[in-house]
Amino acid sequence: MHCPPSKLPKVGTTIFTVMSQLANEAGAINLSQGFPDFDGPAFLRKRVAHYIEQGANQYAPMTGMPTLREAIAAKTESLYGRKICADAEVTVTSGATEALFAAIASVVRDGDEVIVFDPAYDSYEPAIELNGGRAIHLPLCPPSFCIDFDQLTDAINEKTRMIVINSPHNPTGAVLSADDLNTIADIVRESDILLLSDEVYEHIAFDGKPHQSLLRHDELAARSFVVSSFGKTFHTTGWKVGYCVAPAALSAEFRKVHQYLTFSTVTPVQLAMADMLEQQPEHYLELPAFYQQKRDLFCELMQDSRFSFEKTSGTYFQLMDYSAISDLPDTEFCRWLIKEAGVAAIPISVFSEAPMDTKLVRFCFAKGDDTLRAAAEKLCKI
Ligand code: PMP
Ligand code: GLN
């Protein structure tokens, strides 16, 4: 028997797995793959244990536990001023990864074009390709990594089915402004183009600037799948619970895919997260300050290094320019950094189709302060 030709010939093991593995083998401090090295709130962990003991261990409803969908709807209204229907417009998924895939699979057909902005999170393109679509890569503009709206306008044609946006943006930390959303609305107004908005870092936006969810924008919300993840919000990336908010007609199509992708998501965790959202909203309200302290600490410690940087505007990632240290391409520089400095980072060129004329790597600062101090001390020596 011959294995059929790969449906994803360009895809290998993700850079996150590769770098984390190299970091573990070398005993390096792992600031590569994005995950906290501390636990989620004690209240949340206790509520999960409570629900497991109570016997909430069978399938959840396909669309998600009603209490969690209600809590998501309440949060959406209080933060973004949008009243949404928990029954028809909110679907709980097994992480944002599943929601992104289901949104794409529910609307992208053979020959459709989907616009993504490079550097783009790595799960978008495989989902587009597996559904017969083609990813059209538009580069964001360094150093601020803003969208070139003229280029976006030019890229749109009758094949354009969807535009994927991600704010706060992984890996650059760039955030979209309210003006950016208005410009996007102007660009798509006369078309049937849909938006997929990856907002997994919605609660990690800094310097007092509120996150500009598409759910704040009437026109855009009416044509958008908005995806988020509790992995980021509750420091529980391993629990893989996310969700998608979309108008009823889009949610109905989304659910047809979700129903056969995973059917439903882990029951006791959903119940505990509903309690957490309702009873401890201060957790997500205080998250920007929590991570801003870590960003500021890491940046302060790195002042004495040869890396140069602008403080990140959102996410728990900080880009740093290493051109004063090395001429190596970023992937090789990251391997060198593990060996020479004992710290792992993520090269960002791997998230772009076209070669990037930058020398930037991404550090994850979702770590205990002592880990950040130890990493910065090593990085300041090179
Ligand atoms: N989108 C972005 C931009 C991410 O950074 C991540 C995870 N780090 C995801 C989606 C996937 O989220 P989840 O772990 O909930 O699947
Ligand atoms: N999204 C995480 C990051 O950016 C990693 C997720 C994964 O490992 N697939 O580092």
Short mmCIF file of C-alpha atoms and ligand atoms in Angstrom, two decimals:
data_model
loop_
_atom_site.label_atom_id
_atom_site.label_comp_id
_atom_site.label_asym_id
_atom_site.label_seq_id
_atom_site.Cartn_x
_atom_site.Cartn_y
_atom_site.Cartn_z
CA MET A 1 0.00 0.00 0.00
CA HIS A 2 1.23 3.49 -0.81
CA CYS A 3 0.42 6.32 1.50
CA PRO A 4 -1.57 8.88 -0.52
CA PRO A 5 0.17 12.16 -1.28
CA SER A 6 0.05 14.57 1.64
CA LYS A 7 -2.86 17.00 1.74
CA LEU A 8 -0.57 19.39 3.62
CA PRO A 9 2.81 18.90 1.95
CA LYS A 10 4.26 22.15 3.36
CA VAL A 11 3.37 21.35 6.95
CA GLY A 12 5.85 19.86 9.42
CA THR A 13 5.95 19.86 13.22
CA THR A 14 4.96 23.29 14.60
CA ILE A 15 7.72 25.67 15.60
CA PHE A 16 6.24 25.72 19.13
CA THR A 17 6.77 21.99 19.57
CA VAL A 18 10.21 22.09 17.95
CA MET A 19 11.52 24.92 20.13
CA SER A 20 10.00 23.59 23.36
CA GLN A 21 11.59 20.21 22.68
CA LEU A 22 15.00 21.77 21.99
CA ALA A 23 14.67 23.85 25.17
CA ASN A 24 13.85 20.76 27.25
CA GLU A 25 16.72 18.74 25.77
CA ALA A 26 19.19 21.54 26.47
CA GLY A 27 17.74 22.38 29.91
CA ALA A 28 17.21 25.94 28.65
CA ILE A 29 14.72 28.44 30.08
CA ASN A 30 11.73 28.11 27.79
CA LEU A 31 10.41 31.51 26.66
CA SER A 32 9.40 30.03 23.30
CA GLN A 33 6.00 28.28 23.20
CA GLY A 34 3.33 30.53 24.70
CA PHE A 35 2.11 29.15 28.02
CA PRO A 36 2.30 30.34 31.62
CA ASP A 37 4.60 28.52 34.05
CA PHE A 38 2.14 29.24 36.87
CA ASP A 39 -1.28 27.80 37.68
CA GLY A 40 -4.72 29.21 37.03
CA PRO A 41 -6.81 30.60 39.92
CA ALA A 42 -7.28 28.29 42.94
CA PHE A 43 -11.05 28.94 42.86
CA LEU A 44 -11.25 27.63 39.29
CA ARG A 45 -9.21 24.52 40.04
CA LYS A 46 -11.38 23.76 43.09
CA ARG A 47 -14.58 24.20 41.08
CA VAL A 48 -13.32 21.72 38.45
CA ALA A 49 -12.54 19.19 41.19
CA HIS A 50 -15.96 19.89 42.73
CA TYR A 51 -17.84 19.24 39.49
CA ILE A 52 -15.85 16.07 38.79
CA GLU A 53 -16.74 14.79 42.28
CA GLN A 54 -20.38 15.79 41.73
CA GLY A 55 -20.49 13.53 38.68
CA ALA A 56 -20.60 16.13 35.91
CA ASN A 57 -18.56 13.79 33.76
CA GLN A 58 -20.71 12.97 30.75
CA TYR A 59 -21.16 14.77 27.43
CA ALA A 60 -21.94 18.44 27.59
CA PRO A 61 -24.57 19.77 25.17
CA MET A 62 -23.11 20.13 21.67
CA THR A 63 -23.20 23.94 21.79
CA GLY A 64 -21.71 24.17 25.29
CA MET A 65 -23.01 24.23 28.88
CA PRO A 66 -25.84 26.81 29.11
CA THR A 67 -24.30 28.44 32.23
CA LEU A 68 -21.01 29.04 30.38
CA ARG A 69 -22.73 30.38 27.26
CA GLU A 70 -24.79 32.73 29.46
CA ALA A 71 -21.65 33.88 31.26
CA ILE A 72 -19.89 34.54 27.93
CA ALA A 73 -22.90 36.53 26.72
CA ALA A 74 -22.92 38.58 29.96
CA LYS A 75 -19.18 39.30 29.63
CA THR A 76 -19.63 40.30 25.98
CA GLU A 77 -22.36 42.74 26.93
CA SER A 78 -20.50 44.27 29.85
CA LEU A 79 -17.15 44.62 28.02
CA TYR A 80 -18.17 45.29 24.43
CA GLY A 81 -21.71 46.63 24.80
CA ARG A 82 -23.19 43.94 22.59
CA LYS A 83 -26.23 41.93 23.64
CA ILE A 84 -25.87 38.46 22.15
CA CYS A 85 -28.10 35.42 22.33
CA ALA A 86 -26.38 32.73 24.42
CA ASP A 87 -28.49 30.02 22.75
CA ALA A 88 -28.08 30.95 19.11
CA GLU A 89 -24.82 32.90 18.92
CA VAL A 90 -22.31 31.36 21.35
CA THR A 91 -20.65 27.96 20.82
CA VAL A 92 -18.11 26.49 23.24
CA THR A 93 -15.23 24.66 21.54
CA SER A 94 -12.21 22.57 22.42
CA GLY A 95 -9.82 25.51 22.38
CA ALA A 96 -9.64 28.38 19.94
CA THR A 97 -7.86 26.05 17.51
CA GLU A 98 -11.04 24.07 17.03
CA ALA A 99 -13.13 27.24 16.69
CA LEU A 100 -10.79 28.64 14.02
CA PHE A 101 -10.93 25.40 12.08
CA ALA A 102 -14.71 25.07 12.38
CA ALA A 103 -15.29 28.69 11.29
CA ILE A 104 -13.11 28.23 8.22
CA ALA A 105 -14.55 24.80 7.37
CA SER A 106 -18.11 26.07 7.67
CA VAL A 107 -17.79 28.72 4.94
CA VAL A 108 -14.67 28.17 2.82
CA ARG A 109 -15.18 26.21 -0.42
CA ASP A 110 -13.01 25.05 -3.30
CA GLY A 111 -11.37 27.99 -5.00
CA ASP A 112 -12.18 30.55 -2.28
CA GLU A 113 -9.51 33.00 -1.23
CA VAL A 114 -8.92 33.85 2.42
CA ILE A 115 -6.75 36.82 3.29
CA VAL A 116 -4.32 36.39 6.18
CA PHE A 117 -1.79 38.92 7.47
CA ASP A 118 1.82 37.79 7.88
CA PRO A 119 3.30 36.98 10.27
CA ALA A 120 0.19 34.82 10.73
CA TYR A 121 -0.56 32.35 13.52
CA ASP A 122 0.22 28.94 12.11
CA SER A 123 -3.16 27.21 12.28
CA TYR A 124 -5.01 29.42 9.77
CA GLU A 125 -3.48 28.31 6.49
CA PRO A 126 -3.74 24.51 6.97
CA ALA A 127 -7.43 24.92 7.84
CA ILE A 128 -7.97 27.04 4.72
CA GLU A 129 -6.14 24.56 2.48
CA LEU A 130 -7.86 21.47 3.86
CA ASN A 131 -11.15 23.09 2.90
CA GLY A 132 -10.10 23.76 -0.67
CA GLY A 133 -9.34 27.44 -0.15
CA ARG A 134 -6.22 29.42 -0.85
CA ALA A 135 -4.53 31.67 1.70
CA ILE A 136 -3.57 35.07 0.33
CA HIS A 137 -0.73 36.40 2.46
CA LEU A 138 -0.44 40.14 2.99
CA PRO A 139 2.55 41.35 5.00
CA LEU A 140 1.95 43.56 8.03
CA CYS A 141 4.21 46.63 8.01
CA PRO A 142 7.13 46.55 10.43
CA PRO A 143 8.09 48.00 12.85
CA SER A 144 4.52 48.61 14.12
CA PHE A 145 3.05 45.65 12.16
CA CYS A 146 -0.01 47.62 11.11
CA ILE A 147 -2.24 46.59 8.19
CA ASP A 148 -1.56 48.18 4.79
CA PHE A 149 -5.18 48.99 3.92
CA ASP A 150 -4.41 49.91 0.29
CA GLN A 151 -2.84 46.51 -0.17
CA LEU A 152 -5.88 44.91 1.47
CA THR A 153 -8.23 46.76 -0.87
CA ASP A 154 -6.18 45.65 -3.88
CA ALA A 155 -6.13 42.01 -2.76
CA ILE A 156 -9.90 41.72 -2.61
CA ASN A 157 -11.71 40.20 -5.58
CA GLU A 158 -14.80 38.09 -6.27
CA LYS A 159 -13.06 34.98 -4.89
CA THR A 160 -12.40 36.55 -1.48
CA ARG A 161 -14.55 34.66 1.03
CA MET A 162 -12.97 35.74 4.30
CA ILE A 163 -10.39 37.94 6.01
CA VAL A 164 -8.65 36.61 9.12
CA ILE A 165 -7.60 39.20 11.65
CA ASN A 166 -5.89 38.72 14.99
CA SER A 167 -5.71 41.40 17.66
CA PRO A 168 -3.86 41.52 20.02
CA HIS A 169 -1.59 39.88 17.51
CA ASN A 170 0.57 36.80 17.94
CA PRO A 171 3.56 36.98 17.39
CA THR A 172 4.03 40.78 17.12
CA GLY A 173 1.81 42.08 19.95
CA ALA A 174 0.27 44.68 17.62
CA VAL A 175 -3.30 45.78 18.39
CA LEU A 176 -5.99 47.13 16.09
CA SER A 177 -7.54 50.53 16.88
CA ALA A 178 -11.19 51.58 16.59
CA ASP A 179 -10.16 53.49 13.43
CA ASP A 180 -8.69 50.31 11.96
CA LEU A 181 -12.04 48.55 12.49
CA ASN A 182 -13.86 51.41 10.78
CA THR A 183 -11.48 51.18 7.83
CA ILE A 184 -12.03 47.43 7.55
CA ALA A 185 -15.79 48.06 7.62
CA ASP A 186 -15.44 50.61 4.80
CA ILE A 187 -13.46 48.09 2.74
CA VAL A 188 -15.88 45.17 3.08
CA ARG A 189 -19.17 47.12 3.18
CA GLU A 190 -20.37 46.42 -0.36
CA SER A 191 -19.23 42.77 -0.38
CA ASP A 192 -20.24 39.45 1.20
CA ILE A 193 -16.80 38.98 2.70
CA LEU A 194 -16.80 37.37 6.15
CA LEU A 195 -14.36 38.08 8.96
CA LEU A 196 -12.71 35.62 11.29
CA SER A 197 -11.40 37.52 14.29
CA ASP A 198 -8.92 35.68 16.50
CA GLU A 199 -9.21 37.46 19.85
CA VAL A 200 -7.63 34.88 22.16
CA TYR A 201 -5.57 37.66 23.83
CA GLU A 202 -8.64 39.90 24.31
CA HIS A 203 -7.84 40.37 28.01
CA ILE A 204 -4.13 41.09 27.49
CA ALA A 205 -4.00 44.62 26.06
CA PHE A 206 -1.74 47.22 27.68
CA ASP A 207 -1.20 50.88 28.48
CA GLY A 208 -4.85 51.57 29.25
CA LYS A 209 -6.00 50.97 25.68
CA PRO A 210 -9.09 48.76 25.66
CA HIS A 211 -9.20 45.78 23.32
CA GLN A 212 -11.09 46.62 20.13
CA SER A 213 -13.22 43.51 19.74
CA LEU A 214 -15.13 43.21 16.48
CA LEU A 215 -18.08 42.66 18.79
CA ARG A 216 -17.97 46.41 19.58
CA HIS A 217 -18.66 47.18 15.92
CA ASP A 218 -22.25 46.62 14.68
CA GLU A 219 -21.44 46.25 11.01
CA LEU A 220 -18.43 44.00 11.50
CA ALA A 221 -20.09 41.85 14.18
CA ALA A 222 -22.87 41.09 11.68
CA ARG A 223 -20.38 39.32 9.38
CA SER A 224 -17.86 37.90 11.87
CA PHE A 225 -16.85 34.78 13.70
CA VAL A 226 -15.17 36.08 16.87
CA VAL A 227 -12.99 33.46 18.54
CA SER A 228 -11.49 33.47 22.02
CA SER A 229 -9.81 31.03 24.40
CA PHE A 230 -9.97 30.56 28.16
CA GLY A 231 -6.50 29.01 27.96
CA LYS A 232 -5.01 32.52 27.84
CA THR A 233 -7.48 34.19 30.20
CA PHE A 234 -7.33 31.64 33.04
CA HIS A 235 -3.69 30.46 32.63
CA THR A 236 -4.99 27.02 31.60
CA THR A 237 -3.69 26.39 28.07
CA GLY A 238 -3.79 22.64 28.72
CA TRP A 239 -7.54 22.59 29.29
CA LYS A 240 -8.38 23.61 25.73
CA VAL A 241 -11.64 25.46 26.17
CA GLY A 242 -12.48 28.25 23.75
CA TYR A 243 -15.54 29.69 22.08
CA CYS A 244 -16.94 31.34 18.99
CA VAL A 245 -19.45 34.19 18.90
CA ALA A 246 -21.20 34.68 15.54
CA PRO A 247 -24.62 35.78 14.28
CA ALA A 248 -27.24 33.01 14.40
CA ALA A 249 -27.01 32.07 10.71
CA LEU A 250 -23.21 31.79 10.82
CA SER A 251 -23.34 29.98 14.17
CA ALA A 252 -25.76 27.44 12.70
CA GLU A 253 -23.24 26.57 9.96
CA PHE A 254 -20.37 26.66 12.45
CA ARG A 255 -22.21 24.17 14.67
CA LYS A 256 -22.70 21.72 11.81
CA VAL A 257 -18.91 21.41 11.62
CA HIS A 258 -18.27 21.55 15.38
CA GLN A 259 -20.83 18.77 15.85
CA TYR A 260 -18.68 16.36 13.86
CA LEU A 261 -15.26 17.71 14.73
CA THR A 262 -15.47 17.24 18.51
CA PHE A 263 -19.22 17.26 19.24
CA SER A 264 -18.73 18.83 22.68
CA THR A 265 -16.16 20.09 25.16
CA VAL A 266 -15.09 18.86 28.59
CA THR A 267 -18.07 19.21 30.96
CA PRO A 268 -16.70 19.90 34.47
CA VAL A 269 -14.26 22.51 33.15
CA GLN A 270 -17.07 24.38 31.38
CA LEU A 271 -19.15 24.45 34.57
CA ALA A 272 -16.19 25.71 36.60
CA MET A 273 -15.37 28.39 34.05
CA ALA A 274 -18.95 29.65 34.17
CA ASP A 275 -18.62 30.04 37.97
CA MET A 276 -15.27 31.75 37.53
CA LEU A 277 -16.62 34.29 35.01
CA GLU A 278 -19.63 35.07 37.20
CA GLN A 279 -18.05 35.04 40.64
CA GLN A 280 -14.54 36.36 39.96
CA PRO A 281 -14.78 38.76 37.02
CA GLU A 282 -11.93 40.70 38.62
CA HIS A 283 -9.61 37.95 37.34
CA TYR A 284 -10.02 38.93 33.68
CA LEU A 285 -10.50 42.62 34.51
CA GLU A 286 -7.12 42.63 36.27
CA LEU A 287 -5.34 40.56 33.63
CA PRO A 288 -3.98 43.56 31.65
CA ALA A 289 -2.30 44.93 34.80
CA PHE A 290 -1.04 41.47 35.76
CA TYR A 291 0.71 40.95 32.42
CA GLN A 292 1.76 44.58 32.03
CA GLN A 293 3.81 44.22 35.23
CA LYS A 294 5.52 41.18 33.69
CA ARG A 295 6.12 42.97 30.39
CA ASP A 296 7.59 45.96 32.19
CA LEU A 297 9.79 43.80 34.42
CA PHE A 298 11.14 41.81 31.46
CA CYS A 299 11.76 44.95 29.39
CA GLU A 300 13.43 46.72 32.32
CA LEU A 301 15.75 43.74 32.88
CA MET A 302 16.55 43.57 29.15
CA GLN A 303 17.62 47.24 29.01
CA ASP A 304 21.16 46.08 29.72
CA SER A 305 21.16 43.59 26.84
CA ARG A 306 22.18 44.10 23.22
CA PHE A 307 18.62 43.35 22.06
CA SER A 308 16.55 46.35 20.99
CA PHE A 309 12.79 46.54 21.30
CA GLU A 310 9.59 48.58 21.61
CA LYS A 311 7.36 47.43 24.44
CA THR A 312 4.60 45.15 23.16
CA SER A 313 1.03 46.57 23.09
CA GLY A 314 -0.74 43.30 23.84
CA THR A 315 -0.42 39.48 24.24
CA TYR A 316 2.19 37.91 26.50
CA PHE A 317 4.86 38.09 23.81
CA GLN A 318 7.69 40.57 23.40
CA LEU A 319 9.50 40.89 20.08
CA MET A 320 13.21 41.71 20.27
CA ASP A 321 15.63 42.70 17.53
CA TYR A 322 18.97 40.86 17.68
CA SER A 323 20.73 42.59 14.78
CA ALA A 324 23.38 44.05 17.14
CA ILE A 325 24.23 40.51 18.26
CA SER A 326 24.18 38.31 15.18
CA ASP A 327 23.73 38.13 11.41
CA LEU A 328 22.21 34.66 11.57
CA PRO A 329 18.71 34.10 10.15
CA ASP A 330 16.19 33.98 13.02
CA THR A 331 15.64 30.20 13.02
CA GLU A 332 19.37 29.59 13.34
CA PHE A 333 19.72 32.39 15.84
CA CYS A 334 17.12 30.70 18.06
CA ARG A 335 19.04 27.42 17.98
CA TRP A 336 22.25 29.30 18.77
CA LEU A 337 20.52 31.15 21.61
CA ILE A 338 19.47 27.91 23.28
CA LYS A 339 23.04 26.63 23.18
CA GLU A 340 24.90 29.85 23.98
CA ALA A 341 22.50 31.62 26.33
CA GLY A 342 20.35 28.74 27.60
CA VAL A 343 17.13 30.57 26.66
CA ALA A 344 14.59 29.49 24.03
CA ALA A 345 12.66 31.96 21.83
CA ILE A 346 10.48 31.69 18.70
CA PRO A 347 11.77 32.86 15.30
CA ILE A 348 9.07 34.89 13.57
CA SER A 349 9.98 34.38 9.92
CA VAL A 350 8.26 30.98 10.04
CA PHE A 351 4.90 32.76 10.22
CA SER A 352 5.36 34.51 6.87
CA GLU A 353 5.15 33.30 3.31
CA ALA A 354 7.59 35.87 1.90
CA PRO A 355 11.09 36.16 3.37
CA MET A 356 11.17 38.85 6.06
CA ASP A 357 13.84 41.48 6.18
CA THR A 358 13.90 41.57 9.99
CA LYS A 359 16.00 40.08 12.75
CA LEU A 360 13.30 39.53 15.35
CA VAL A 361 12.57 36.81 17.84
CA ARG A 362 9.60 36.39 20.18
CA PHE A 363 9.94 35.90 23.93
CA CYS A 364 7.00 34.73 26.08
CA PHE A 365 6.87 36.62 29.39
CA ALA A 366 3.98 34.61 30.90
CA LYS A 367 6.44 33.33 33.48
CA GLY A 368 7.15 33.77 37.17
CA ASP A 369 9.23 36.87 37.93
CA ASP A 370 12.18 34.70 39.02
CA THR A 371 12.15 32.89 35.67
CA LEU A 372 12.10 36.23 33.85
CA ARG A 373 15.03 37.47 35.97
CA ALA A 374 17.03 34.29 35.34
CA ALA A 375 16.33 34.46 31.58
CA ALA A 376 17.20 38.16 31.32
CA GLU A 377 20.44 37.62 33.21
CA LYS A 378 21.49 35.01 30.65
CA LEU A 379 20.33 37.13 27.71
CA CYS A 380 22.24 40.18 28.96
CA LYS A 381 25.49 38.19 28.79
CA ILE A 382 25.46 37.59 25.05
N1 PMP B 1 -4.80 31.83 18.11
C1 PMP B 1 -3.68 32.39 18.59
C2 PMP B 1 -3.24 33.71 18.04
C3 PMP B 1 -2.94 31.75 19.58
O1 PMP B 1 -1.83 32.30 20.05
C4 PMP B 1 -3.39 30.50 20.07
C5 PMP B 1 -2.67 29.70 21.11
N2 PMP B 1 -1.61 30.10 21.63
C6 PMP B 1 -4.56 29.97 19.56
C7 PMP B 1 -5.23 30.65 18.56
C8 PMP B 1 -5.07 28.63 19.99
O2 PMP B 1 -5.72 28.67 21.22
P1 PMP B 1 -6.12 27.33 21.99
O3 PMP B 1 -4.93 26.89 22.75
O4 PMP B 1 -7.27 27.73 22.86
O5 PMP B 1 -6.51 26.33 20.97
N1 GLN B 2 -0.19 29.63 20.60
C1 GLN B 2 0.96 29.24 21.35
C2 GLN B 2 2.13 30.15 20.97
O1 GLN B 2 1.96 31.05 20.21
C3 GLN B 2 1.36 27.82 21.08
C4 GLN B 2 0.29 26.89 20.75
C5 GLN B 2 0.84 25.58 20.27
O2 GLN B 2 1.84 25.11 20.76
N2 GLN B 2 0.21 25.04 19.29
O3 GLN B 2 3.21 29.96 21.40
#
